[in-house]
Coordinates of C-alpha atoms in Angstrom, one line a residue:
X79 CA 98.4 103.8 104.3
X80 CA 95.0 102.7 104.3
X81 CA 92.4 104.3 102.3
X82 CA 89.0 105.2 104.3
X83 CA 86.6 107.4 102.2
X84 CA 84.1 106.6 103.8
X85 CA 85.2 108.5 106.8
X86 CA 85.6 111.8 107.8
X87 CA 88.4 112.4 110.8
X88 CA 88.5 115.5 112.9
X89 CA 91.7 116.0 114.6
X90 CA 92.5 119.0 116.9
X91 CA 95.2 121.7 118.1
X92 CA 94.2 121.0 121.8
X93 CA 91.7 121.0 124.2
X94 CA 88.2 123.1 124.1
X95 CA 88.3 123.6 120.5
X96 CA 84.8 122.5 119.7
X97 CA 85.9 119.2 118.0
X98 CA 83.5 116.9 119.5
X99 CA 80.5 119.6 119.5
X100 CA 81.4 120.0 115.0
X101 CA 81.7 115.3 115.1
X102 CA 78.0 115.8 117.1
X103 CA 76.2 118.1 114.8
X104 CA 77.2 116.2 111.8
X105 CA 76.8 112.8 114.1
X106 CA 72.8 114.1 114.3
X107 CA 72.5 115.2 110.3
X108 CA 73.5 112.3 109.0
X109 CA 71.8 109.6 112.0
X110 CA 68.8 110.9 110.4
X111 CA 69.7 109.4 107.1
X112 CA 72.0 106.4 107.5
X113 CA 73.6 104.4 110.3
X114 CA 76.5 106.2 111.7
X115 CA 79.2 105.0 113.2
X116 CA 81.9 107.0 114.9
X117 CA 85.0 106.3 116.5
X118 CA 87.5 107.8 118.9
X119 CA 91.0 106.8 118.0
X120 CA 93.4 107.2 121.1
X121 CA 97.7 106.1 119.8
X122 CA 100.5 106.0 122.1
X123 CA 104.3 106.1 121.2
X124 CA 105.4 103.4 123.2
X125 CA 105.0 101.8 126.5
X126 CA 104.9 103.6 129.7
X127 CA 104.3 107.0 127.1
X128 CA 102.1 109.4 128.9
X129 CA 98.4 108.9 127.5
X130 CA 97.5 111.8 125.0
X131 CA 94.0 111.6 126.2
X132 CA 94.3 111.8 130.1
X133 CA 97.9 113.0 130.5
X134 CA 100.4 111.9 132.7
X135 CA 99.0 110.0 135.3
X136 CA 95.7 109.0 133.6
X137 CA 96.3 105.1 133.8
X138 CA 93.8 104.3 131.0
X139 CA 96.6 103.4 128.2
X140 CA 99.2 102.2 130.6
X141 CA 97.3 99.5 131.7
X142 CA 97.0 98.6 128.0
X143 CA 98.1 94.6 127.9
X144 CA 98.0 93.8 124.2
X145 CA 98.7 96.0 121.4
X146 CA 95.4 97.6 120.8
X147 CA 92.1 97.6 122.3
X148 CA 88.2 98.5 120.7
X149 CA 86.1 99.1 123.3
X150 CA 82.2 100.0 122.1
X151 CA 80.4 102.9 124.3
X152 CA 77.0 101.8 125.3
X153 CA 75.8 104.6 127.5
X154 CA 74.7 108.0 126.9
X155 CA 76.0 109.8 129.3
X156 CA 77.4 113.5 129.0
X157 CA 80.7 113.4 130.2
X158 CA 83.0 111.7 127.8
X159 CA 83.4 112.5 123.8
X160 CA 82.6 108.7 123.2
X161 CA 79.1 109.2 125.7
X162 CA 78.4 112.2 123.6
X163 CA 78.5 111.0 119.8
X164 CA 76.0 108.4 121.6
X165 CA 73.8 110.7 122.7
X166 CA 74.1 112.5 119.4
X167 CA 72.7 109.4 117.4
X168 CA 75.4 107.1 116.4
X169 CA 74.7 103.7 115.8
X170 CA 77.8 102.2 117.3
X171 CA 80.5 104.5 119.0
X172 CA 84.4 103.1 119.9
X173 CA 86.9 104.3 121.5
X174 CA 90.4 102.8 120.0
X175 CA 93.6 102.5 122.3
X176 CA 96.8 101.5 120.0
X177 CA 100.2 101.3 119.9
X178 CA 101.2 102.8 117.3
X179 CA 102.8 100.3 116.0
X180 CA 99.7 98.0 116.0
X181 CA 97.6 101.1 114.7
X182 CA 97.3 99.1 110.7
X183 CA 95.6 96.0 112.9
X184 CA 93.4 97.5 115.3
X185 CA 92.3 99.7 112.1
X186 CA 91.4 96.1 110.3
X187 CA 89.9 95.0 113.2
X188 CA 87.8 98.5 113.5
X189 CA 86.9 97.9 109.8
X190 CA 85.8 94.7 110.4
X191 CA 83.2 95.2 112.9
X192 CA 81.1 98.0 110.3
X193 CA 79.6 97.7 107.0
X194 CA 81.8 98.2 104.2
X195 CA 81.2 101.7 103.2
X196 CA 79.2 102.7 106.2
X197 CA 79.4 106.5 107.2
X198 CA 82.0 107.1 109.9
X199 CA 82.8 110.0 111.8
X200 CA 86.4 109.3 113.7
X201 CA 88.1 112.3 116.4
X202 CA 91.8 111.5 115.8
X203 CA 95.1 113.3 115.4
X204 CA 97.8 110.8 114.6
X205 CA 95.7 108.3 113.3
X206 CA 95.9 110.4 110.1
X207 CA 99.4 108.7 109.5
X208 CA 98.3 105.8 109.2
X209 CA 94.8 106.4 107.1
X210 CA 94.0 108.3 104.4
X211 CA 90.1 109.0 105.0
X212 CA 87.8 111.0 102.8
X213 CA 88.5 114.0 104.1
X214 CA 90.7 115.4 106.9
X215 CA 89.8 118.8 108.9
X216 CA 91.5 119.9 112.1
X217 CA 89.9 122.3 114.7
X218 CA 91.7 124.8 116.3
X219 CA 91.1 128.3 118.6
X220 CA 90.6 131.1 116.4
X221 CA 93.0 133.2 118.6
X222 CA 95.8 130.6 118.5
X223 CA 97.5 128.7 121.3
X224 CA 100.0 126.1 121.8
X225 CA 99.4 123.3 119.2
X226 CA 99.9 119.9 120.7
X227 CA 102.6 118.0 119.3
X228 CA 100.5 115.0 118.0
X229 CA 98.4 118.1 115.7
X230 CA 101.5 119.5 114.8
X231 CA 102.9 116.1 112.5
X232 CA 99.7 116.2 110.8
X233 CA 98.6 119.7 110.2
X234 CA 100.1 119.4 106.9
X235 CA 97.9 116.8 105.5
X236 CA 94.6 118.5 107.0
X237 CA 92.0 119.2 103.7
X238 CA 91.0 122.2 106.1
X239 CA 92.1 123.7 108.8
X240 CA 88.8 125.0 111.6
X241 CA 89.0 128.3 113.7
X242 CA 86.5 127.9 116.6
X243 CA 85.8 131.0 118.4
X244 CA 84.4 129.6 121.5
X245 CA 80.8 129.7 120.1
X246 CA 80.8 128.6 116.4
X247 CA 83.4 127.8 113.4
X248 CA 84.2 129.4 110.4
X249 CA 83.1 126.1 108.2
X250 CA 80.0 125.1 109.8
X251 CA 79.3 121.3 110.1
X252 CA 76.9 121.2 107.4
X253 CA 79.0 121.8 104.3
X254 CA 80.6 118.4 105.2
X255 CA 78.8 116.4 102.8
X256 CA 78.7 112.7 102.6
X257 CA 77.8 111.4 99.4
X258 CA 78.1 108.3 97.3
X259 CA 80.1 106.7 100.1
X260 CA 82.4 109.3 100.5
X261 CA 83.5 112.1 102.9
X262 CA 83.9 116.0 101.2
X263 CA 85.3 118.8 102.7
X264 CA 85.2 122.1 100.8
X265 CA 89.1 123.0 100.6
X266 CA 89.8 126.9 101.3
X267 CA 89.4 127.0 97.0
X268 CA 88.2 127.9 94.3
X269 CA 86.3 125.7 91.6
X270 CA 86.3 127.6 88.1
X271 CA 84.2 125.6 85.2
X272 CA 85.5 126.3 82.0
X273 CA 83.1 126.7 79.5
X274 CA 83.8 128.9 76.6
X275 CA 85.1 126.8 74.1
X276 CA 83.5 126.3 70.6
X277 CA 82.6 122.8 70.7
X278 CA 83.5 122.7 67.0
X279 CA 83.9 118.8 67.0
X280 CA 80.4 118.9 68.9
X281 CA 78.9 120.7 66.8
X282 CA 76.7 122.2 69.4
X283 CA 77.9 123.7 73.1
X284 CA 78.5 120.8 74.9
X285 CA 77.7 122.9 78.4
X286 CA 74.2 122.7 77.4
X287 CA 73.5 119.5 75.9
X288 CA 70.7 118.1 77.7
X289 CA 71.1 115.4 80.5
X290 CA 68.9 113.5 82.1
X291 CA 66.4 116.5 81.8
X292 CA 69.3 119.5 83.2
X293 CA 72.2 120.9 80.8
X294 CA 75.4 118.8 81.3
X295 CA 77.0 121.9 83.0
X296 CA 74.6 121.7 85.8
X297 CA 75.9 118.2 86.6
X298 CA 79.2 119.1 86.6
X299 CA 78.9 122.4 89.0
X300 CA 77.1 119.4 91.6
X301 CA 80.0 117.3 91.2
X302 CA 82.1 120.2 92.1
X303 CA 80.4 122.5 94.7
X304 CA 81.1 120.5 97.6
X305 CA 84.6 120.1 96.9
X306 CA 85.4 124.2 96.9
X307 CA 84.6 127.5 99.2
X308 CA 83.5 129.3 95.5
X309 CA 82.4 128.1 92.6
X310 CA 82.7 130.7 89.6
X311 CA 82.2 129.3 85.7
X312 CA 84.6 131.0 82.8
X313 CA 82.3 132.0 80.0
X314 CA 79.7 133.9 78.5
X315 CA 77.5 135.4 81.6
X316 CA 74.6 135.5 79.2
X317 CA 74.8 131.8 79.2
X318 CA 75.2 130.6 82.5
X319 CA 72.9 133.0 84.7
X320 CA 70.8 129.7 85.6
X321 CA 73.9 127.9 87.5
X322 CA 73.4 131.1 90.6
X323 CA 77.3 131.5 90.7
X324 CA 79.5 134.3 89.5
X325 CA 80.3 133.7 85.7
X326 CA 83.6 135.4 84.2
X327 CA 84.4 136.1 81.1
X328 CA 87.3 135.7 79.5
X329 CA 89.8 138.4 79.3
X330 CA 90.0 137.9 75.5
X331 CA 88.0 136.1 73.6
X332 CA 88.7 132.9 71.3
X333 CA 92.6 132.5 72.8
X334 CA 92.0 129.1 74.1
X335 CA 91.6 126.9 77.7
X336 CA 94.5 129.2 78.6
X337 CA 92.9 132.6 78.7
X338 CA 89.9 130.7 80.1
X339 CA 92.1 129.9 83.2
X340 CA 93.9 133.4 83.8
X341 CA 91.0 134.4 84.0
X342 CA 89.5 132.8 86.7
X343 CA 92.7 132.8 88.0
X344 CA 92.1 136.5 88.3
X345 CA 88.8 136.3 89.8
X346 CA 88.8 133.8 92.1
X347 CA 88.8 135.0 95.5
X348 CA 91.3 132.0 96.8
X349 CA 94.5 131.3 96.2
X350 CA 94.0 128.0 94.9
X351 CA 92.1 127.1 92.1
X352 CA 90.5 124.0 90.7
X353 CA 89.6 123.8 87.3
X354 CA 87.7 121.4 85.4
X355 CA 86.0 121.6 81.8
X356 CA 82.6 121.9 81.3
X357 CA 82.0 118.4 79.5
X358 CA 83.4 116.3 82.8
X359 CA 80.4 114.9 84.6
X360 CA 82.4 112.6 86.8
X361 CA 85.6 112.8 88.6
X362 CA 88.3 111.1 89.8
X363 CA 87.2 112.6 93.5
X364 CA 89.3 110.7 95.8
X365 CA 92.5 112.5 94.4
X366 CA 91.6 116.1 94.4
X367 CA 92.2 116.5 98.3
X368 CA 96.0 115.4 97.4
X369 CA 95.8 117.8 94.4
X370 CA 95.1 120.5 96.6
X371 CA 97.5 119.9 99.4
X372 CA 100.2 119.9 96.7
X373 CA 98.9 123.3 95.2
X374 CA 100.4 124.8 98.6
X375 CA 103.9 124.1 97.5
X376 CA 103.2 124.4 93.4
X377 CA 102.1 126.7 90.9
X378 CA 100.1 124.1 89.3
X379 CA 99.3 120.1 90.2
X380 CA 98.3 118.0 86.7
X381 CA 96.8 114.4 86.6
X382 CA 98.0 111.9 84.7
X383 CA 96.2 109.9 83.2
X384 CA 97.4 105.7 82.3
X385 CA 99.2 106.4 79.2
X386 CA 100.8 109.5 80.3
X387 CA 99.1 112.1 79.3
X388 CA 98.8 115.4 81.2
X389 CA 95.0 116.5 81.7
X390 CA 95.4 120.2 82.0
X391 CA 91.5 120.7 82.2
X392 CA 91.7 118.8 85.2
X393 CA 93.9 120.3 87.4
X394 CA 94.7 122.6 90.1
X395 CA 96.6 125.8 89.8
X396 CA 97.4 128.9 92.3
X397 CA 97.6 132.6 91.5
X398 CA 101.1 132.0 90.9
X399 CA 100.8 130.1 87.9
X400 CA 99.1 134.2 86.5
X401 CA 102.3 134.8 85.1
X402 CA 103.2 131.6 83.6
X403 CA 100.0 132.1 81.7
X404 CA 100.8 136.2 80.7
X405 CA 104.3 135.3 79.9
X406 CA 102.9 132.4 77.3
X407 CA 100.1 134.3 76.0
X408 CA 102.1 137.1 75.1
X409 CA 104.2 135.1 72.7
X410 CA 101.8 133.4 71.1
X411 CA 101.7 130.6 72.9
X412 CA 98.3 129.4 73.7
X413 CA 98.3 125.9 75.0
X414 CA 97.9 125.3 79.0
X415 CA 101.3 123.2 78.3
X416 CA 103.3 125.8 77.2
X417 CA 102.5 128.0 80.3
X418 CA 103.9 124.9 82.2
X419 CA 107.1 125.1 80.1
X420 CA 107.8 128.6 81.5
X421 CA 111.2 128.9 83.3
X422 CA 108.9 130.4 86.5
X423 CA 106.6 128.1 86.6
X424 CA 106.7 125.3 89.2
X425 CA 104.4 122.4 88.6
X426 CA 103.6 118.7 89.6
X427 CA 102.3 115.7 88.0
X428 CA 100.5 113.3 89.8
X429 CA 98.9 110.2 88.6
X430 CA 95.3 109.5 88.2
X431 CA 93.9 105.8 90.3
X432 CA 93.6 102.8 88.0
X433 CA 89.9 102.4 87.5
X434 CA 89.1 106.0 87.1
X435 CA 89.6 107.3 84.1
X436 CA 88.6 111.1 83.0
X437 CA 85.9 110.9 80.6
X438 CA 84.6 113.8 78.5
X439 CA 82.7 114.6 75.7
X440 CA 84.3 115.6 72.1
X441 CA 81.4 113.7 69.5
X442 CA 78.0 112.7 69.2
X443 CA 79.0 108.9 70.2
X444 CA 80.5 110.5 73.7
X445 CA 77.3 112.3 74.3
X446 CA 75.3 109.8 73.5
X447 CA 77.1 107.0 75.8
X448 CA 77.5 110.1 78.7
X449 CA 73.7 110.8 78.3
X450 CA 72.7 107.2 78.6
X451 CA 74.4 106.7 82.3
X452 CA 72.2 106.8 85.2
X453 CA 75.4 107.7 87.5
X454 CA 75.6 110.6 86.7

C-alpha cells in the first residue's frame, strides 16, 4: 500500500454523480492557495478487459502497449473530466491508464513528476487498493442505483460516503480541508473533548492553561473539528461557552474518564464517537480515518502506543460500547479499561505509527515544553 496524504481521491457509484463538479470546486479553493495538481486514475483487470472509462468498445485502454501510461492534459476544453479540473485551476492535470498489475509503478512514476507533498486531488475507484491517501470519499445518487462493480470493492474503505441529488451534496466541497500536507474528511462522527477532570497533578485545569495567547483546549477542538460532523466537549458548560459547541456534562460528577464518555456517548448525535482528552494538542492524524472505519465493525477501536499501552483517551467508541460503560459503572468499576473487560463489549487495538507518539500534559515540565512549541 502506498501512503499518499497528501491526496484526497474521489471515487464514484457511477456515472452523473457529481464527482468531477465536488474535485472542481475544491480544484478552484485550493488553486487559489497552492499549486494543485490532480489526477484521473483509469485501471484495467487485464488485457483485452473492457475499459471502465469508455466501456466496451472505447479503444482508449486496449491500445495500451506497455503497462501503464501518464499522459498530462494541456487544454481547457469542456468536455472531458481531465479538460475540466484544467479549466478549474490545476496546475498540472493527468490522466493515468494502468494495468493493474503495474498500478504500484505508474503510481511512483505519478509521484515522481510533483513536489513531495504537493496538494493532489485524484478521481479514482480502484486505485484505492493500491493507495492509502489522506482521505477517501465516494459520490453516489442520493436515490440509489446500480453501484458499479469497481465502487463496490472499495466502498468499505471510503472515510465518507456522498449523496448527490442532482444539484448539490450532503457534504459540500468545502469541509474538505487540506492542511499541514494532509487531506481531512469529516467522517459521519462525532468528536467529544473530555474535559472535566481535576488536574490534580496540574495543579491548575489543564483545558485552560494558556497557549500561545488561546487556552490549550481551543487548540485541541482545531485539531479536531475537521476530522468530525459534531464536535461536543464533556464538562462544565460554565467553562467552555467560548469553544461555540454544545458542552455536556457529565451524568455524575467526579466518577472518572468513564462517566465522561457515556456521556457524550449519550449525546452525541452519531453513532460513532471520537474522543480525545483535553490536554492533547497534537495527534497522530493519519490513523484516525482507520480508527473510524474499524468503529463500524467494534464497540470501541484503542491505539497502542510503542510499549504497549492502551490510550483509552484516544480512541474511538460507538453507542454500543453505552452498556459496557453502565454495566462497569454500576459495579464500581471506574476505569475506561474495565468497561473494555465487559463480556459484551467488542473492542480493537490498533497500533499507533513509529514517530508519533501521543503527548499530553500531567506537570508543570509538560506544560512548559507543550507551551514552548510553535507547532502547535
Amino acid at each position: 500500500m502506498i501512503h499518499i496524504p497528501n491526496m484526497l481521491m474521489i471515487g464514484a457509484s457511477g456515472r452523473n454523480t457529481g464527482k468531477t463538479e465536488f474535485a472542481c470546486r475544491l480544484i478552484r479553493r485550493e488553486a487559489g492557495i497552492r499549486c494543485v495538481t490532480a489526477v484521473k486514475i483509469t485501471t484495467i483487470r487485464e488485457r483485452g478487459g473492457s475499459c471502465p472509462r469508455g466501456g466496451a468498445g472505447c479503444g482508449v485502454c486496449s491500445a495500451l502497449k506497455g503497462g501503464y501510461e501518464i499522459l498530462e492534459e494541456k487544454t481547457g476544453g469542456e468536455a472531458k473530466d481531465t479538460q475540466r479540473m484544467k479549466r478549474a485551476g490545476a496546475c498540472r492535470v493527468y490522466w493515468i491508464r494502468s494495468f493493474r498489475d503495474h498500478l504500484a509503478a505508474a503510481l511512483a512514476d505519478f509521484l515522481s513528476r510533483i513536489q513531495p507533498g504537493e496538494c493532489v486531488i485524484c478521481e479514482s475507484n480502484s486505485a484505492r487498493l493500491a493507495v492509502e491517501p489522506g482521505a477517501f470519499i465516494v459520490v453516489r445518487e442520493k436515490e440509489g442505483g446500480p453501484t458499479k462493480s469497481s465502487c463496490t470493492e472499495v466502498l468499505d474503505l471510503a472515510d465518507r460516503i456522498v449523496s448527490f441529488d442532482g444539484r448539490t451534496w450532503d457534504l459540500q466541497p468545502d469541509r474538505c480541508v487540506f492542511l499541514n500536507g494532509r487531506w481531512f474528511v469529516p467522517a459521519l462522527a462525532t468528536a467529544a473533548i473530555l474535559a472535566g477532570g481535576k488536574s490534580s497533578r496540574m495543579g491548575a485545569d489543564k483545558s485552560l492553561l494558556p497557549v500561545r495567547g488561546r487556552p490549550l483546549i481551543s487548540h485541541v477542538a482545531d485539531a479536531v473539528r475537521p476530522l468530525a460532523d459534531e464536535l461536543i466537549v464533556g464538562g462544565d458548560r460554565s467553562r467552555f461557552a467560548f469553544l461555540e459547541c454544545r458542552v455536556v456534562p457529565d451524568e455524575q460528577p467526579d466518577q472518572g474518564p468513564l462517566m465522561g464518555i457515556l456521556s457524550c456517548l449519550e449525546a452525541a448525535s452519531h453513532d460513532r464517537v471520537l474522543v480525545v482528552a483535553c490536554d492533547m494538542p497534537r495527534l497522530p492524524a493519519g490513523i484516525i480515518p482507520r480508527m473510524m472505519r474499524d468503529a463500524r465493525r467494534f464497540h470501541a477501536v484503542i491505539p497502542v502506543s510503542a510499549d504497549g499501552t492502551p490510550e483509552p483517551l484516544f480512541a474511538v467508541y460507538t453507542k454500543g460500547f453505552i452498556s459496557a460503560a453502565r454495566s462497569a459503572l454500576a459495579a464500581g468499576k471506574r476505569r475506561v479499561l474495565d468497561a473494555l473487560d465487559q463480556p459484551a463489549c467488542t473492542h480493537r487495538h490498533i497500533a499507533i505509527p513509529e514517530g508519533f507518539p501521543l503527548e499530553n500534559i500531567n506537570t508543570p515540565e509538560d506544560y512548559r515544553r507543550i507551551a514552548g512549541d510553535d507547532s502547535i
